[in-house]
XYZ file of C-alpha atoms in Angstrom:
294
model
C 43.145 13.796 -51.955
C 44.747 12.958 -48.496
C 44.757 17.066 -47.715
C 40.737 17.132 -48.109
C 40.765 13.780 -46.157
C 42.473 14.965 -43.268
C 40.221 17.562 -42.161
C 37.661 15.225 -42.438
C 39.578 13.185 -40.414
C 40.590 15.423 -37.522
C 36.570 17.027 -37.549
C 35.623 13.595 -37.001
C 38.113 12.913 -33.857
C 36.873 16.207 -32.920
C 33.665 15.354 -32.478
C 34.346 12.283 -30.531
C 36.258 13.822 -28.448
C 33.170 16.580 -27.561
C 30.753 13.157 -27.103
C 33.287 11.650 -24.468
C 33.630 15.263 -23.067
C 29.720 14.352 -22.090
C 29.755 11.010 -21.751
C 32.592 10.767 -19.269
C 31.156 12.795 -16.478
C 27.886 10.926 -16.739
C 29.689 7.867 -16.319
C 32.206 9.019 -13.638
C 28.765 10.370 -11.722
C 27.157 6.732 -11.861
C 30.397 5.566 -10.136
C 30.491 7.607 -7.977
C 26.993 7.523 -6.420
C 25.595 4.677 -7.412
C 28.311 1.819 -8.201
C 30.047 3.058 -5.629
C 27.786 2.295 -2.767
C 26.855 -0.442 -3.853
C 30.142 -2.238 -3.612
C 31.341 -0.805 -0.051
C 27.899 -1.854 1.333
C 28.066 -5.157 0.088
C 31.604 -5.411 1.552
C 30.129 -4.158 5.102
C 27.189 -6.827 5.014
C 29.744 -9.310 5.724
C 31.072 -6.915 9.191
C 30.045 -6.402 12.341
C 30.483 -2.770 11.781
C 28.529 -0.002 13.314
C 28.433 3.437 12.495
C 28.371 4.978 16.211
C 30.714 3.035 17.531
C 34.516 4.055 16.707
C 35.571 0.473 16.117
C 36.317 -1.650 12.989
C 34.840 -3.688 10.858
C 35.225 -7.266 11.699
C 35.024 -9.806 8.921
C 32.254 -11.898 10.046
C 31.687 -13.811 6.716
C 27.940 -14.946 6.542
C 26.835 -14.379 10.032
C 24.613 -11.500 9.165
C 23.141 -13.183 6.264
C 22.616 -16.939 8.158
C 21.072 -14.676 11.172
C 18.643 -12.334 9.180
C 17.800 -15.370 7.195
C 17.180 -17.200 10.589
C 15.584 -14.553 12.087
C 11.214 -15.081 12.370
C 10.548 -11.319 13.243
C 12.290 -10.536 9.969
C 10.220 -13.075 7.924
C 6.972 -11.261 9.434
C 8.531 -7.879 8.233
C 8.985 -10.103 4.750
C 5.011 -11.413 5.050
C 3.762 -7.798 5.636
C 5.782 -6.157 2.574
C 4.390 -9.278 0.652
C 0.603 -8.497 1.475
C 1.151 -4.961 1.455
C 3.052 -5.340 -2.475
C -0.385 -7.506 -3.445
C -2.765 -5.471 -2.094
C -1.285 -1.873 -3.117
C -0.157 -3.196 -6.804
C -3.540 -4.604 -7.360
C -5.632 -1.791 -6.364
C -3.579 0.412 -8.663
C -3.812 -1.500 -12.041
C -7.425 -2.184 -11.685
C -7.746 2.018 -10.952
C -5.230 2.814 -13.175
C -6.188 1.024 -15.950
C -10.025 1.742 -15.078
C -9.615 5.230 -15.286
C -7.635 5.239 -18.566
C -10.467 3.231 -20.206
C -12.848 5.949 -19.140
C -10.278 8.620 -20.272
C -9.823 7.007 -23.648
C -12.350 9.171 -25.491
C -13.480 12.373 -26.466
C -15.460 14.540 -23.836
C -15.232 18.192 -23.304
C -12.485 19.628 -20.697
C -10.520 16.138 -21.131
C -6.584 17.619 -20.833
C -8.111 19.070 -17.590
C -9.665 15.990 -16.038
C -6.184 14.021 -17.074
C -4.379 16.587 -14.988
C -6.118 16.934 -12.159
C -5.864 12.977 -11.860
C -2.012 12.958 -12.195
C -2.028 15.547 -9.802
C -1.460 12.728 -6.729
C 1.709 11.565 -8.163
C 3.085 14.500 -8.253
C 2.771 15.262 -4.664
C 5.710 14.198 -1.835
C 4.852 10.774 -0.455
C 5.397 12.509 3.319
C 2.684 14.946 2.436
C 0.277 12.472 1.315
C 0.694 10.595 4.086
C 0.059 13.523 6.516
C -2.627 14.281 4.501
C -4.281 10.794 4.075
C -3.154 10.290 7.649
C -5.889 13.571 8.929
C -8.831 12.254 6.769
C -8.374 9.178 8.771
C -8.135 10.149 11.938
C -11.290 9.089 13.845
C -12.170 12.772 15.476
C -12.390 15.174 12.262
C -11.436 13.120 9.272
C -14.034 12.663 6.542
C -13.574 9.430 5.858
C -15.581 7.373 8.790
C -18.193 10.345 7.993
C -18.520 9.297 4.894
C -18.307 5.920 5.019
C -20.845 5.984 8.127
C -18.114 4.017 10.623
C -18.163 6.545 13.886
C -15.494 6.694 15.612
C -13.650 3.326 13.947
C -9.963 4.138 14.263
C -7.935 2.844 10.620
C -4.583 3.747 11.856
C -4.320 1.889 15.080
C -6.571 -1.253 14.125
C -4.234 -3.346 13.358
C -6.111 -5.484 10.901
C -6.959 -2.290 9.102
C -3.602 -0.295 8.979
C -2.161 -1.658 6.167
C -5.236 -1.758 4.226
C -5.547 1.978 5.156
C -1.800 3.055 3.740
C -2.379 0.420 0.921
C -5.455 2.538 0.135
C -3.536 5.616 0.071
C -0.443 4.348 -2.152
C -3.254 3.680 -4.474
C -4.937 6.841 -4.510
C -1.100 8.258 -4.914
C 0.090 5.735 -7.723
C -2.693 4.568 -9.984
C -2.217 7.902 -12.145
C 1.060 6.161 -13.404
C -0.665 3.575 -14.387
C -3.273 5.724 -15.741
C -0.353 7.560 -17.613
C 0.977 4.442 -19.533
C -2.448 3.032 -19.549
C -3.134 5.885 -21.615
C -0.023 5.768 -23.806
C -1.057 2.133 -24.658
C -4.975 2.675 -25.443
C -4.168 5.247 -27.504
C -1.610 3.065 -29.914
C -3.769 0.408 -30.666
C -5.057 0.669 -34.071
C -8.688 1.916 -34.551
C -9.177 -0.184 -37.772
C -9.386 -3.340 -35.284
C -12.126 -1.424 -33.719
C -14.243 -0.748 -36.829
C -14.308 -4.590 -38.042
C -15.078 -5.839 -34.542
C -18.171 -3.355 -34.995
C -18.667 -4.739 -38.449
C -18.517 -8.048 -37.114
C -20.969 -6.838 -34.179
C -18.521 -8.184 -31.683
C -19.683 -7.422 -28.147
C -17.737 -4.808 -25.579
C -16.608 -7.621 -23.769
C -15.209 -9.765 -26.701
C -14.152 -6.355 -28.041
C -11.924 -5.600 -24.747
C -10.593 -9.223 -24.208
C -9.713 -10.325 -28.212
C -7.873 -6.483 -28.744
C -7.914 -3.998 -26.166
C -6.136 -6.186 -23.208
C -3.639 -8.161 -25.290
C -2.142 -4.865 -27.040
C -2.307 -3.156 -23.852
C -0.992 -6.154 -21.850
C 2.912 -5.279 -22.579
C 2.335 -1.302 -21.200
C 0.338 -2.936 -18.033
C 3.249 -5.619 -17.298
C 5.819 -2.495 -17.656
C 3.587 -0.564 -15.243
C 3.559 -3.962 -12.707
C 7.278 -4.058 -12.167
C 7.871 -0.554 -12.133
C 5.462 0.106 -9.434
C 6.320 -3.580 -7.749
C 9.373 -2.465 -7.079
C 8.540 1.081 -5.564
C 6.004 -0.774 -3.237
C 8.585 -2.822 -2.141
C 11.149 0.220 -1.272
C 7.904 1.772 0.393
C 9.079 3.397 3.468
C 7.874 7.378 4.107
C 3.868 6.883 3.544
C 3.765 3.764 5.897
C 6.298 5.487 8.159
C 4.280 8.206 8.651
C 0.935 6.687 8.961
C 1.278 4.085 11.610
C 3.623 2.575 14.172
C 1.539 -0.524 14.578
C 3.669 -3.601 14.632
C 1.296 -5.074 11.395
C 2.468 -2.345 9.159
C 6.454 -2.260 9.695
C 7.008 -3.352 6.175
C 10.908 -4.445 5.837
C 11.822 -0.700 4.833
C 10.782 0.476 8.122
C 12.380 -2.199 9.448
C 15.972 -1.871 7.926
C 15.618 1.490 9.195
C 15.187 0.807 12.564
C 17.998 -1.392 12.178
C 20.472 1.200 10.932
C 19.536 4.451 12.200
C 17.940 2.919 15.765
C 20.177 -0.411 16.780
C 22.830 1.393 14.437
C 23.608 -2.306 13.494
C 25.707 -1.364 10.262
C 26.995 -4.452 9.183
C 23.607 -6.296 9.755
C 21.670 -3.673 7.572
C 23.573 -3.849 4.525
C 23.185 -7.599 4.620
C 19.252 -6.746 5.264
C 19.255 -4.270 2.567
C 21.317 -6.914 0.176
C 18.625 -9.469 0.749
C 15.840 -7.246 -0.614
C 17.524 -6.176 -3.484
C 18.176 -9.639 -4.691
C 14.549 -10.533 -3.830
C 13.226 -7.531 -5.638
C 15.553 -8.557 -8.509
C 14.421 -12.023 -8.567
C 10.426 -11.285 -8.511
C 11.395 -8.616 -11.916
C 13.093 -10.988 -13.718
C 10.190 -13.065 -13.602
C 7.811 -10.217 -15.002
C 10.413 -9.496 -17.230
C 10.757 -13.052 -18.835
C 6.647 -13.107 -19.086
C 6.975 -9.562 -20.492
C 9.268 -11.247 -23.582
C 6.600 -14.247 -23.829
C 3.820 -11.598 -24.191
C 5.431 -9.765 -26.898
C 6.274 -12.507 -28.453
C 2.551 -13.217 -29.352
């Protein structure tokens, strides 16, 4: 008995041994490039180091935090992320979700309509921008001719700018919520369906007793996901605009590192984001748990 056992034995070691032979570099990678970073950054917020100048880091303690935190042009970068977050998130789960209610029946050529409509998402966020950035322009975009506005220039109004790139993160984005929109509608069960029509139960009742409360834990995933990308939104709005109403807090931790090549002070801004960012998820995430537990 303990001859047959000890193959058994030494196949089963084997085969650990081949799952931490893929486990390990997986893990050793995450260290590497993202765990990594993270902790030398964090130790440079609290420098004055700079990365063109061949000097030291200083240990400064909390002076770039206090600073940054005292800082009013920084809380306008903060205001502008915060309206641009609202108004690009919104527009894409009322489109998103829109579209997937239209999508979530039969009609001829369907696969091909749902493709073409993820097609936007699929595209690099510089390119849209350049493209989104020419059917603006004032002299040969379409948009003022089809809107009937002249010559009204989007990009350098400055109380249209952000609505502008807004507009164009939600052309880009609201196929991902489309996508999971989808995924959701289509898990629902149809039984609930046929005894709301046996009950003649209006669309309206139909949608807000069943549809939107079984789709309502997809549509909170979709809100943080894409919450947090709009935060982090740097290329599209980059690209677009320089006016001083659009510099959303990535453009403006750029400047900051790569302009003023203020090291030190850019980790610390970069810091402050991510434990903003992880403060606004947690709160989806805990209303995520209440809705599911419903």
């Amino acid at each position: 008995m303990d001859s047959l056992a000890r193959p058994a034995q030494r196949r089963g070691l084997s085969d650990l041994g081949i799952r931490n032979l893929f486990i390990i570099p997986t893990v050793l990678f995450l260290i590497v490039f993202n765990i990594f970073p993270l902790i030398y950054s964090l130790g440079y917020s609290f420098t004055d180091f700079s990365a063109s100048a061949n000097a030291p880091a200083n240990f400064v303690g909390l002076r770039n935090y206090r600073e940054l935190l005292g800082d009013e042009n920084i809380w306008a970068n903060f205001v502008i992320t915060a309206k641009y977050v609202i108004i690009s998130v919104s527009g894409q789960m009322i489109v998103g979700f829109g579209l997937a209610l239209l999508l979530n029946r039969t009609f001829p050529m369907k696969g091909l309509v749902t493709t073409l409509l993820l097609l936007p998402m699929m595209m690099s966020a510089a390119v849209v921008g350049l493209f989104w950035k020419l059917l603006y322009d004032p002299s040969w975009g379409i948009i003022n001719y089809a809107l009937g506005l002249g010559d009204f220039a989007w990009l350098s109004n400055p109380d249209a700018a952000l609505f502008a790139i807004a507009i164009t993160d939600i052309w880009m984005w609201a196929p991902f919520v489309m996508l999971l929109s989808l995924a959701g509608l289509s898990a629902v069960p149809k039984y609930l369906y046929e005894a709301a029509a046996i009950d003649r139960a209006g669309t309206w009742y139909t949608f807000r007793r069943i549809t939107l409360p079984l789709v309502a834990p997809i549509l909170l995933i979709a809100l943080i996901f894409r919450t947090m990308e709009a935060f982090k939104t740097f290329d599209i709005a980059y690209i677009m605009s320089t006016q001083p109403t659009t510099e959303v807090i990535a453009i403006r931790l750029y400047k900051q590192a790569f302009q003023q090549w203020d090291t030190g002070k850019s980790c610390a801004l970069a810091y402050i984001v991510l434990i903003m960012v992880l403060a606004i998820t947690n709160i989806y995430v805990k209303y995520l748990n209440k809705v599911k537990e419903r």
